[in-house]
Short mmCIF file of C-alpha atoms in Angstrom, two decimals:
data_model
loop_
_atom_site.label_atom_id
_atom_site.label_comp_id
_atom_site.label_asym_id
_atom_site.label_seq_id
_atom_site.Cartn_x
_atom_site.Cartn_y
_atom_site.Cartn_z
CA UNK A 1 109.49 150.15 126.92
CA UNK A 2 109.93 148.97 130.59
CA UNK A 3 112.65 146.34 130.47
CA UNK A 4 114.90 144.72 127.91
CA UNK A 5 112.91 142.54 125.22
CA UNK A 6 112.95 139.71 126.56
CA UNK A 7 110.50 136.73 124.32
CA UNK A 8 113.17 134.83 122.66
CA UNK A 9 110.63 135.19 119.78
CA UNK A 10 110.74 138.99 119.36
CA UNK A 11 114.59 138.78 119.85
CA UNK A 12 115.14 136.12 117.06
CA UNK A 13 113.00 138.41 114.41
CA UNK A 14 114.63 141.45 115.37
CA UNK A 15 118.15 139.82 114.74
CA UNK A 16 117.02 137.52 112.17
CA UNK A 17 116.00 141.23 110.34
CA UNK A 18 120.03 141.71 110.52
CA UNK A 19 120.97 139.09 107.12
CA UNK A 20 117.43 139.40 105.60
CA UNK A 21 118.24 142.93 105.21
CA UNK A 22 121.35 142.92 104.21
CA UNK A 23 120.49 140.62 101.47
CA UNK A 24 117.28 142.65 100.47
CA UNK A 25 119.68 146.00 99.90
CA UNK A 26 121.88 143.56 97.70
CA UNK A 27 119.57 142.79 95.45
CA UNK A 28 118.10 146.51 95.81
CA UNK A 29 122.07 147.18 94.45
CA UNK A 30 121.85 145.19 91.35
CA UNK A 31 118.94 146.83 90.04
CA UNK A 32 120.36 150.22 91.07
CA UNK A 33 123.04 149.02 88.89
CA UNK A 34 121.02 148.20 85.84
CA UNK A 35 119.69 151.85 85.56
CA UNK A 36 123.00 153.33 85.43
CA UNK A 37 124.27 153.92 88.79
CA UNK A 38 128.01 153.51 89.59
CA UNK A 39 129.18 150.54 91.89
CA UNK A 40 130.64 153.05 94.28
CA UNK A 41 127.58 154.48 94.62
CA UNK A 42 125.56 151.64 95.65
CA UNK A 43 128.27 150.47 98.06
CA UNK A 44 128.61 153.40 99.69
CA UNK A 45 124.75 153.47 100.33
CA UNK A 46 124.77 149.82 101.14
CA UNK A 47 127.31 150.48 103.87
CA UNK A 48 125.43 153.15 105.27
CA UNK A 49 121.67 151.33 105.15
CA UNK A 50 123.62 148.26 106.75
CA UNK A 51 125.47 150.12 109.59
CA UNK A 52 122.39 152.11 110.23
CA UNK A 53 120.00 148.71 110.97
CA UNK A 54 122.42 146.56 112.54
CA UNK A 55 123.54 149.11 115.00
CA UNK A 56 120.00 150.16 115.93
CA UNK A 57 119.06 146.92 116.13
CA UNK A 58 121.92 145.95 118.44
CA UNK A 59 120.95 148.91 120.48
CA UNK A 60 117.66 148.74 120.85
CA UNK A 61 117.46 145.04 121.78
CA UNK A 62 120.52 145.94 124.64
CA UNK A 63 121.38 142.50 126.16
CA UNK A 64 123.74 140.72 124.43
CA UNK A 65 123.42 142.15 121.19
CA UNK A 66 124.38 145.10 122.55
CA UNK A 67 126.92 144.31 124.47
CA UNK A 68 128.87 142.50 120.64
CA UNK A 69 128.09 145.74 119.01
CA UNK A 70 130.32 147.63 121.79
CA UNK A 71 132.84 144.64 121.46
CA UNK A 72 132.93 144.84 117.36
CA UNK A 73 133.21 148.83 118.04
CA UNK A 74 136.63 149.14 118.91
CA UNK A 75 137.68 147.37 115.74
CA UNK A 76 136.22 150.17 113.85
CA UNK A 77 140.38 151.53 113.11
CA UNK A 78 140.58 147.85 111.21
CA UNK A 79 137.65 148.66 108.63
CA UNK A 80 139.36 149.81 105.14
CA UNK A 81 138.66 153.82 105.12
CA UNK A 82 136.04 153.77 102.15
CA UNK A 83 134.01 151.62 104.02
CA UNK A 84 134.26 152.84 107.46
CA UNK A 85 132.93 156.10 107.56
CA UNK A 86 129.07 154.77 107.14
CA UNK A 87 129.95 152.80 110.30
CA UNK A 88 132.12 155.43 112.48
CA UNK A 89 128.99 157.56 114.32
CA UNK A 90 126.80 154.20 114.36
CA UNK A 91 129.59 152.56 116.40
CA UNK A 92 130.63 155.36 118.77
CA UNK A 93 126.66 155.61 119.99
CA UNK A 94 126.63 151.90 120.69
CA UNK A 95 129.77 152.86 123.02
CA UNK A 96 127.55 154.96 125.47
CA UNK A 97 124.07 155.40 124.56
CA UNK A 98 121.10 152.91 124.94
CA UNK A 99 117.11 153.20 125.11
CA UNK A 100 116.41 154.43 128.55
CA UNK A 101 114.29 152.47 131.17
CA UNK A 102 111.24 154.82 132.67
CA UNK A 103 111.76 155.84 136.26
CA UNK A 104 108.85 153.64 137.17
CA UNK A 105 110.89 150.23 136.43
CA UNK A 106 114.12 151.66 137.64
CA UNK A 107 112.24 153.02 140.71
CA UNK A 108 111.10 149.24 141.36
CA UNK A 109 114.92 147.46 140.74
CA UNK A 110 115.77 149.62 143.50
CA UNK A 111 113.47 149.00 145.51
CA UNK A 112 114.07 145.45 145.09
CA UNK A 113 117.68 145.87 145.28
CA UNK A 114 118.56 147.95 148.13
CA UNK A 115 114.49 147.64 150.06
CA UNK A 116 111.62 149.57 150.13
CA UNK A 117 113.24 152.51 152.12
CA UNK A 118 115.56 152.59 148.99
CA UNK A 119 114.94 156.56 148.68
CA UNK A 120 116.43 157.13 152.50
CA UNK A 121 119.61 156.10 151.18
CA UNK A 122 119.94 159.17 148.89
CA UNK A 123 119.39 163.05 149.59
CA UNK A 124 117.99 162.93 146.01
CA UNK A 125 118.21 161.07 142.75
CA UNK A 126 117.93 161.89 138.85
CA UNK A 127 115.47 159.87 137.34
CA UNK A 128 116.87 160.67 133.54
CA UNK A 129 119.74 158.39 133.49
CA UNK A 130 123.22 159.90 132.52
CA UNK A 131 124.10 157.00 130.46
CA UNK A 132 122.73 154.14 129.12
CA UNK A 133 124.90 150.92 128.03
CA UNK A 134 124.45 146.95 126.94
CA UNK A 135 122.93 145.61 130.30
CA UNK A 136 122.44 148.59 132.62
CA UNK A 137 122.12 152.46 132.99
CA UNK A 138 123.35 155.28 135.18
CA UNK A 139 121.86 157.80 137.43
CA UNK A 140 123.23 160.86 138.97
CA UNK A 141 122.27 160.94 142.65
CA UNK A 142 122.73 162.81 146.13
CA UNK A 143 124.62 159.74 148.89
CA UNK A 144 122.76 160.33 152.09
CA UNK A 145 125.78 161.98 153.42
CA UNK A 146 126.02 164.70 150.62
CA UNK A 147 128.68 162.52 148.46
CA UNK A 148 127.62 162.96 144.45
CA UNK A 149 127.28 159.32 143.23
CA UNK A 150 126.97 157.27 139.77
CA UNK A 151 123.96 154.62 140.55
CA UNK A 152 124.63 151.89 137.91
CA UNK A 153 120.42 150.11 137.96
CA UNK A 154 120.65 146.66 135.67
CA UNK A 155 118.41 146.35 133.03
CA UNK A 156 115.03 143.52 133.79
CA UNK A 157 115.69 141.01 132.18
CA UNK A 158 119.33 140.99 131.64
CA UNK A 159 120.20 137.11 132.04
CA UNK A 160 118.06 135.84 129.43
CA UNK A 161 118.51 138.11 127.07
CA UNK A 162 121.85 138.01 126.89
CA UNK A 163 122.72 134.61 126.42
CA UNK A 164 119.73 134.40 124.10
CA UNK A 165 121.69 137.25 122.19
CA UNK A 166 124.90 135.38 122.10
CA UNK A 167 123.14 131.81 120.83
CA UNK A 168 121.28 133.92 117.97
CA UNK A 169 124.41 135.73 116.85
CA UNK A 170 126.64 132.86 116.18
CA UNK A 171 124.21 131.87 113.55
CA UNK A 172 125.21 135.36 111.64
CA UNK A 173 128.39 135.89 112.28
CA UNK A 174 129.14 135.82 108.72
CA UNK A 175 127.51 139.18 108.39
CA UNK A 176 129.84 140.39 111.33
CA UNK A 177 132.98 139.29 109.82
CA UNK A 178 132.17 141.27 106.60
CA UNK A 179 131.97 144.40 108.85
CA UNK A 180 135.65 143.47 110.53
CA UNK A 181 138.31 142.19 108.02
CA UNK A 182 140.50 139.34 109.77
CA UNK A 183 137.88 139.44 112.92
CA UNK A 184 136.80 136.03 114.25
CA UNK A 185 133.78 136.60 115.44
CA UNK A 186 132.95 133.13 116.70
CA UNK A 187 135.96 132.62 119.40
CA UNK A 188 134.73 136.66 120.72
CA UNK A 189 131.01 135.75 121.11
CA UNK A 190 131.99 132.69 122.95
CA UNK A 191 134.36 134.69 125.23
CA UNK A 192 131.23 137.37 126.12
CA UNK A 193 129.18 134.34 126.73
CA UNK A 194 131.87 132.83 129.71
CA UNK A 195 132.47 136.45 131.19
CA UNK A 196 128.28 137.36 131.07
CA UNK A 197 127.87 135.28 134.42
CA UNK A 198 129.92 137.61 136.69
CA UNK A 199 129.19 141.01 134.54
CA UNK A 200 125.07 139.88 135.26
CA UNK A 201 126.63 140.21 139.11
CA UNK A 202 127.39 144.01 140.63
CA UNK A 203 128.88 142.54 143.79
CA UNK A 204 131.37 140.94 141.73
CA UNK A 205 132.28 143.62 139.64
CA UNK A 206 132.09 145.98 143.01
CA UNK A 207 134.93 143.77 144.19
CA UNK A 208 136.48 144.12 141.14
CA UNK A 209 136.71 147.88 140.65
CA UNK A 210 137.32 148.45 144.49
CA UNK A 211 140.18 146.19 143.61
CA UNK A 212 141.66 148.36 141.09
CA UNK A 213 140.62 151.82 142.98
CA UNK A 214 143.35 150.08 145.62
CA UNK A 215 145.61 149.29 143.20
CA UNK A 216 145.19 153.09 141.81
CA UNK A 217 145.36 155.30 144.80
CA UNK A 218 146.10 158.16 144.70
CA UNK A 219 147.88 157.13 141.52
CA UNK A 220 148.88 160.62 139.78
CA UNK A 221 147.87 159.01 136.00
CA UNK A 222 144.59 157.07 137.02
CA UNK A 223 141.44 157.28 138.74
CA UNK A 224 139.04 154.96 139.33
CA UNK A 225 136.24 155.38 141.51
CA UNK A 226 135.22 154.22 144.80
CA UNK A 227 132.57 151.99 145.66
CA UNK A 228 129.59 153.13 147.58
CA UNK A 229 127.73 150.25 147.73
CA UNK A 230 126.20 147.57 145.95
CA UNK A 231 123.92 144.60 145.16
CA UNK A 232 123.53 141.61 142.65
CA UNK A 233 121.36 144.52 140.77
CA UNK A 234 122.86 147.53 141.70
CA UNK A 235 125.84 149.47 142.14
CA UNK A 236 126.69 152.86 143.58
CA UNK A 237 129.97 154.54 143.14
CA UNK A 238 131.46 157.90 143.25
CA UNK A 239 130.19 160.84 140.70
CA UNK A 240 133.11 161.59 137.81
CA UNK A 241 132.86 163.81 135.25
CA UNK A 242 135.47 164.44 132.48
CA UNK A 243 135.81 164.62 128.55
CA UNK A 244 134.61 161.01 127.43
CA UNK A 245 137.29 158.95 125.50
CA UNK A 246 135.15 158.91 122.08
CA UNK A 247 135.21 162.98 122.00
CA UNK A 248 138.75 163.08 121.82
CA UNK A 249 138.83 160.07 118.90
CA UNK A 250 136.45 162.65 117.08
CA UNK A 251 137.38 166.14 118.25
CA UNK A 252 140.62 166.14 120.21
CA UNK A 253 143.92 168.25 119.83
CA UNK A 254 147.09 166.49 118.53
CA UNK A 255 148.40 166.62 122.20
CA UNK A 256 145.23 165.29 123.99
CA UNK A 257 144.94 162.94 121.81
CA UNK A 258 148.63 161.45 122.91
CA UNK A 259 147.92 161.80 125.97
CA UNK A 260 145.17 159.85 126.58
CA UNK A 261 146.77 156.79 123.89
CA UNK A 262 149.74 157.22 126.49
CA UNK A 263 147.51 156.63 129.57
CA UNK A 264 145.44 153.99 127.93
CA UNK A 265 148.45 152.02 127.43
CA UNK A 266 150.18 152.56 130.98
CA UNK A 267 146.69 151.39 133.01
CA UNK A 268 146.54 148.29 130.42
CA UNK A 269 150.16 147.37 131.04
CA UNK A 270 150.12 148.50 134.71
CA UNK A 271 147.16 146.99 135.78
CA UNK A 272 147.44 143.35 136.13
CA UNK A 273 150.82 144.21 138.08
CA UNK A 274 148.98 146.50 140.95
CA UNK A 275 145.79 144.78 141.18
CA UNK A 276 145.92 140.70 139.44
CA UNK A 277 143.32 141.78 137.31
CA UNK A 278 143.15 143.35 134.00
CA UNK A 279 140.52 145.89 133.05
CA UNK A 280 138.68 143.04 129.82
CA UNK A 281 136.26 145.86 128.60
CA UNK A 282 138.13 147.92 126.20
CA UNK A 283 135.85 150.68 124.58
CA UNK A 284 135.65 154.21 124.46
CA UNK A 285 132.75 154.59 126.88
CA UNK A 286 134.12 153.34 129.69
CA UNK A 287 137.08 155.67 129.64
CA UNK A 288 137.54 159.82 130.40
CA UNK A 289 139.97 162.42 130.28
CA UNK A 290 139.40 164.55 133.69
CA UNK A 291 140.14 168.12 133.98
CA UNK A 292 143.53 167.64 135.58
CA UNK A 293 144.85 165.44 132.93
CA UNK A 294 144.18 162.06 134.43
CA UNK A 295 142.23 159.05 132.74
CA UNK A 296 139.26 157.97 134.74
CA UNK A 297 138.25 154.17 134.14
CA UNK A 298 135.33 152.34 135.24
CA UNK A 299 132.97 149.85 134.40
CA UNK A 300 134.68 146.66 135.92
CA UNK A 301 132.04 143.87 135.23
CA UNK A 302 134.28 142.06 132.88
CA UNK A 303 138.01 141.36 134.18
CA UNK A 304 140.75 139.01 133.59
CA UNK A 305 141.89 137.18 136.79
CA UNK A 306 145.77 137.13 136.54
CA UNK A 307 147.70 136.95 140.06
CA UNK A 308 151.07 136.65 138.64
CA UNK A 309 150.51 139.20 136.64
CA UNK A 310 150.96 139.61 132.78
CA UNK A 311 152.24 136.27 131.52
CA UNK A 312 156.45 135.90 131.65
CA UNK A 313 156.52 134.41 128.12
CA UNK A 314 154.09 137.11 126.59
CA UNK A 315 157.06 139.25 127.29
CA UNK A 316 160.18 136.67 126.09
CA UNK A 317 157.28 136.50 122.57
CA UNK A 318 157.70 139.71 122.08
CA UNK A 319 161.42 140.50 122.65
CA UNK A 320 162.62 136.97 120.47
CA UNK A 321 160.04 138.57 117.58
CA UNK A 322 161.65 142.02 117.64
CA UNK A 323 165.13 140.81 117.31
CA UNK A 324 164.30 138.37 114.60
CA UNK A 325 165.38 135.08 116.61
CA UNK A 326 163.12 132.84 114.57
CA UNK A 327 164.42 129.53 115.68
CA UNK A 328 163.80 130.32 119.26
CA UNK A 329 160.43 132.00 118.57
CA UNK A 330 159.18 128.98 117.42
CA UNK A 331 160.70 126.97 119.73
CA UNK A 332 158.77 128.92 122.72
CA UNK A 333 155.38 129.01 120.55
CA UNK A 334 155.56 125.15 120.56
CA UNK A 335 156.06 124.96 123.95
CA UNK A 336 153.58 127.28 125.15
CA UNK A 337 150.87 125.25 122.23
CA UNK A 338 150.88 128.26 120.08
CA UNK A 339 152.43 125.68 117.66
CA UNK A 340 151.41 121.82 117.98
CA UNK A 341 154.43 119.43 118.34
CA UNK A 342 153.71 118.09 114.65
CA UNK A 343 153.10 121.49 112.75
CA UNK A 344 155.95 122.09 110.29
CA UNK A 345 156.27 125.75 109.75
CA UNK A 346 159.78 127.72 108.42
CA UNK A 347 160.61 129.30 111.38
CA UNK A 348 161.56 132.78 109.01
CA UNK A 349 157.32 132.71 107.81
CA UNK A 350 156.42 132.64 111.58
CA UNK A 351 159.34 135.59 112.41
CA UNK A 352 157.11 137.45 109.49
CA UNK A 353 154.00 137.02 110.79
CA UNK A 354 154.56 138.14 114.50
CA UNK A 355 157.33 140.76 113.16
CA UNK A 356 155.01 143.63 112.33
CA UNK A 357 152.34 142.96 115.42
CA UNK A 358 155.14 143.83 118.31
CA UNK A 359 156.97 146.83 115.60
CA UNK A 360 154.99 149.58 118.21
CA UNK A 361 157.56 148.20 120.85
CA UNK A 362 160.39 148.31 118.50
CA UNK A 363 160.86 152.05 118.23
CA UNK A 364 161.11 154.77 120.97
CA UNK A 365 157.38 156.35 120.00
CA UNK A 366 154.96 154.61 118.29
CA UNK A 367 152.15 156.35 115.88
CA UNK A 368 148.98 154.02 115.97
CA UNK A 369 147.39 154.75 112.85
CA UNK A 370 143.88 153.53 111.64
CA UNK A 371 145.88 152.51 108.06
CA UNK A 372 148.68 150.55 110.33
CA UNK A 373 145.69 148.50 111.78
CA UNK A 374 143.96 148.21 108.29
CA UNK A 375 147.41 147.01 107.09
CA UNK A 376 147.28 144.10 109.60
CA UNK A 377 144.13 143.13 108.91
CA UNK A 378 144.83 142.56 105.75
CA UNK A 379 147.89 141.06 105.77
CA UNK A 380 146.78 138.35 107.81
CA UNK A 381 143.25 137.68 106.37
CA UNK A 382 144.11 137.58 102.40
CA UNK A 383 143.49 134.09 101.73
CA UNK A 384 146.74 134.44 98.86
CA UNK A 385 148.98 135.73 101.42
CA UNK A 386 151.51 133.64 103.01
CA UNK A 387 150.90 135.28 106.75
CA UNK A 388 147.29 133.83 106.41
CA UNK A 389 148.49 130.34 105.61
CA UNK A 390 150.93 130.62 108.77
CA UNK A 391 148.26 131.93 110.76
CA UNK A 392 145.78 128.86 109.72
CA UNK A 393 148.46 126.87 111.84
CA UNK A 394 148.48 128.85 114.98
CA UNK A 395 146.75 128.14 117.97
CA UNK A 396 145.83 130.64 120.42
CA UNK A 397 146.33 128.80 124.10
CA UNK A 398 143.33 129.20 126.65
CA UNK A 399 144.84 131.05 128.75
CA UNK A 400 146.15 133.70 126.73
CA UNK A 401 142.59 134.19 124.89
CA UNK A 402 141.26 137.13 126.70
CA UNK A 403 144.66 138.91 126.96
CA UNK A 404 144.77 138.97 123.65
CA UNK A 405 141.21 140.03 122.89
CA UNK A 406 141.30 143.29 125.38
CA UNK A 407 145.23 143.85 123.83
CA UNK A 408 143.61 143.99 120.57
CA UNK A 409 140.53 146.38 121.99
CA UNK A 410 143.03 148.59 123.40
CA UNK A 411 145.06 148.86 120.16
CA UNK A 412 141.92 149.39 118.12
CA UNK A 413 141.27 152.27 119.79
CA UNK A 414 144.52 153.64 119.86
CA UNK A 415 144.49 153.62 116.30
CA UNK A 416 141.12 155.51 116.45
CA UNK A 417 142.74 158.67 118.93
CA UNK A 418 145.88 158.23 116.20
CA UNK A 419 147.81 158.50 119.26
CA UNK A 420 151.93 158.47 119.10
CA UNK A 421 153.04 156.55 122.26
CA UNK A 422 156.02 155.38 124.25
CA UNK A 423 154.89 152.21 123.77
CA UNK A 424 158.68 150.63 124.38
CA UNK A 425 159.07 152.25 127.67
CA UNK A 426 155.71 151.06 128.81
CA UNK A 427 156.28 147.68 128.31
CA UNK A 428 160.00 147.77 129.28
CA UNK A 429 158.79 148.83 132.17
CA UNK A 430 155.33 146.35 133.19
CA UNK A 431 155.24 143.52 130.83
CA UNK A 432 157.38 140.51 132.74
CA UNK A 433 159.79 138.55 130.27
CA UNK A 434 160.66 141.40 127.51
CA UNK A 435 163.73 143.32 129.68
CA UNK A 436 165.30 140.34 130.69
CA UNK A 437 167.59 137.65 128.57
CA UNK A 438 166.33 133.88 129.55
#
């Protein structure tokens, strides 16, 4: 394999393979059934034959593909517990593991990236990449001047599969939704599609990480690396090594484990305050516990722009919801368009729908717990429920769509660490609007 498949043939198949499966193992089930077998039984094998081809098929096929598996992968803590174990390891591999490119193709990128002298740039350089992810892979390498740096080479073919990805997998996003209760998986494939312009661009996200190593310096909770040097095709940055994020969700101590759910939710809080930007790609892999206790971020290739900060009214949301002022939620939700003009809703069924989203901020610590997040999802996707038929009428404004997508990221994988939090002092503290009385 020397580059990303790129025929929009062989990429069709291999996703169209996803349903056709899925539907095969279905009937396989029934028949199963017939000769005696229990209906557990044949789900819990179903699970684990469907996980099994539609992560390796995301993998292998990188791209866009990729790139929604990691995206669905932090909503793992949402999946009911019976049915998310088959999907658990399939999941965390898609967070930070890919089919490598040979050192012949990488050797050429660079080449055409940085010029021909490329290998004068570096004392030396590992040609078995240290990680592999949706649209690029990482070398360790020598600097020239003796600094140890992460050399981030983008995958051939990168543009055109990924937006052929992204056209394919709206047609089966039915399939997807089945895998995350309460996920729309429409509004999040067309969100990946508007940020894959600048994430297909390493100058951009350069300028975006050496914007929030800035913001972060010498910061005694956060590290983010600096920026060697880079190119539309390549990036080089400085060499970090710690305990990735997705070995403490599977291994990690009570305390580590609060730890890191603590500094996850300070740098998601924090950040749009000390840099205008907030950090929009929220999965295990790009996150790491270093030996000194701080929480290493990178991967900056998808970012939402926000100068003012986290929005006021996010805050004023929030606060009204927590002290059960239901006239004047709704009266704010209208006026920011979560609510049109027209829409007649009982102000006391929209208080109970937001109500148990913002309870984390309500109490002094906070447990995220995988059956919390389960809980939610439930709540608000039972088609008998009355918090679905309240949700049918919200809108979600423009402008608050990617905030809320990388607030739910972050959430899902606090609820995979299990981490208890100081939530309310976090957000007392960065998010504008829920301190103060308007």
């Amino acid at each position: 394999m020397t580059e990303i498949p790129r025929r929009a043939v062989h990429r069709t198949a291999k996703l169209a393979s996803l349903p056709l499966g899925a539907a095969g193992r279905v009937a396989a089930g029934w028949g199963k059934r017939l000769v005696g077998r229990s209906s557990d039984e044949v789900s819990a094998e179903f699970s684990a034959k469907t996980a099994e081809q539609v992560f390796a098929v995301l993998g292998q096929l990188k791209g866009g593909a990729m790139k929604f598996g990691q995206a669905l992968s932090v909503f793992e803590a949402a999946v009911p517990e019976e049915m998310a174990a088959p999907y658990r390891e399939a999941l965390t591999k898609l967070q930070s593991a890919a089919p490598a490119l040979p050192a012949k193709t990488v050797h050429r990128v660079l080449a055409e990236q940085l010029g021909r002298s490329w290998e004068k740039r570096f004392a030396s350089f590992d040609d078995v990449p240290a990680a592999a992810a949706s649209i690029g892979q990482v070398h360790r390498a020598e600097w020239h001047d003796g600094r140890v740096v992460a050399v981030k080479v983008q995958y051939p073919g990168a543009d055109e599969a990924l937006l052929a990805d992204l056209r394919q997998l709206e047609r089966f996003s039915r399939l997807f939704r089945a895998l995350i209760p309460g996920l729309e998986v429409k509004p999040l494939l067309a969100e990946l599609r508007e940020r894959m312009v600048e994430e297909l661009d390493y100058r951009i996200e350069a300028d975006n990480q050496r914007a929030f190593a800035k913001g972060f310096h010498d910061d005694e909770h956060i590290v983010v690396p600096r920026v060697v040097a880079s190119a539309p095709k390549v990036m080089v940055s400085e060499w970090v090594e710690g305990t990735p994020l997705s070995a403490t969700i599977k291994d990690g101590t009570r305390a580590e484990r609060d730890a890191a759910g603590h500094l996850l939710s300070l740098f998601h809080f924090s950040a749009p305050e000390r840099t205008g930007l907030l950090h929009a790609d929220p999965h295990p892999g790009n996150f790491m516990t270093l030996p000194d206790g701080r929480l290493c971020v990178i991967d900056f290739g998808a970012v939402a722009r926000l100068p003012e900060g986290l929005p006021h009214n996010l805050g004023v949301l929030s606060r009204l919801a927590l002290e059960g002022r239901s006239e004047d939620l709704v009266e704010l939700l209208r006026r920011d368009r979560f609510l049109g003009q027209d829409t007649d809703l009982d102000p006391q069924d929209v208080l109970d729908y937001f109500a148990p989203f913002v309870e984390p901020m309500g109490a002094e610590r906070f447990r995220f717990t995988r059956s919390w997040l389960q809980g939610q999802a439930e709540r608000i996707s039972n088609l008998r429920g009355a918090d679905f038929r309240t949700g049918r009428f919200l809108n979600l404004p423009p402008n608050y769509l990617l905030i809320h997508r990388v607030t739910m990221g972050s959430i899902g994988i606090l609820c995979q660490l299990d981490a208890e939090v100081a939530a309310r002092e976090i957000v007392l503290r960065w998010q504008p609007g829920f301190a103060t009385e308007d």
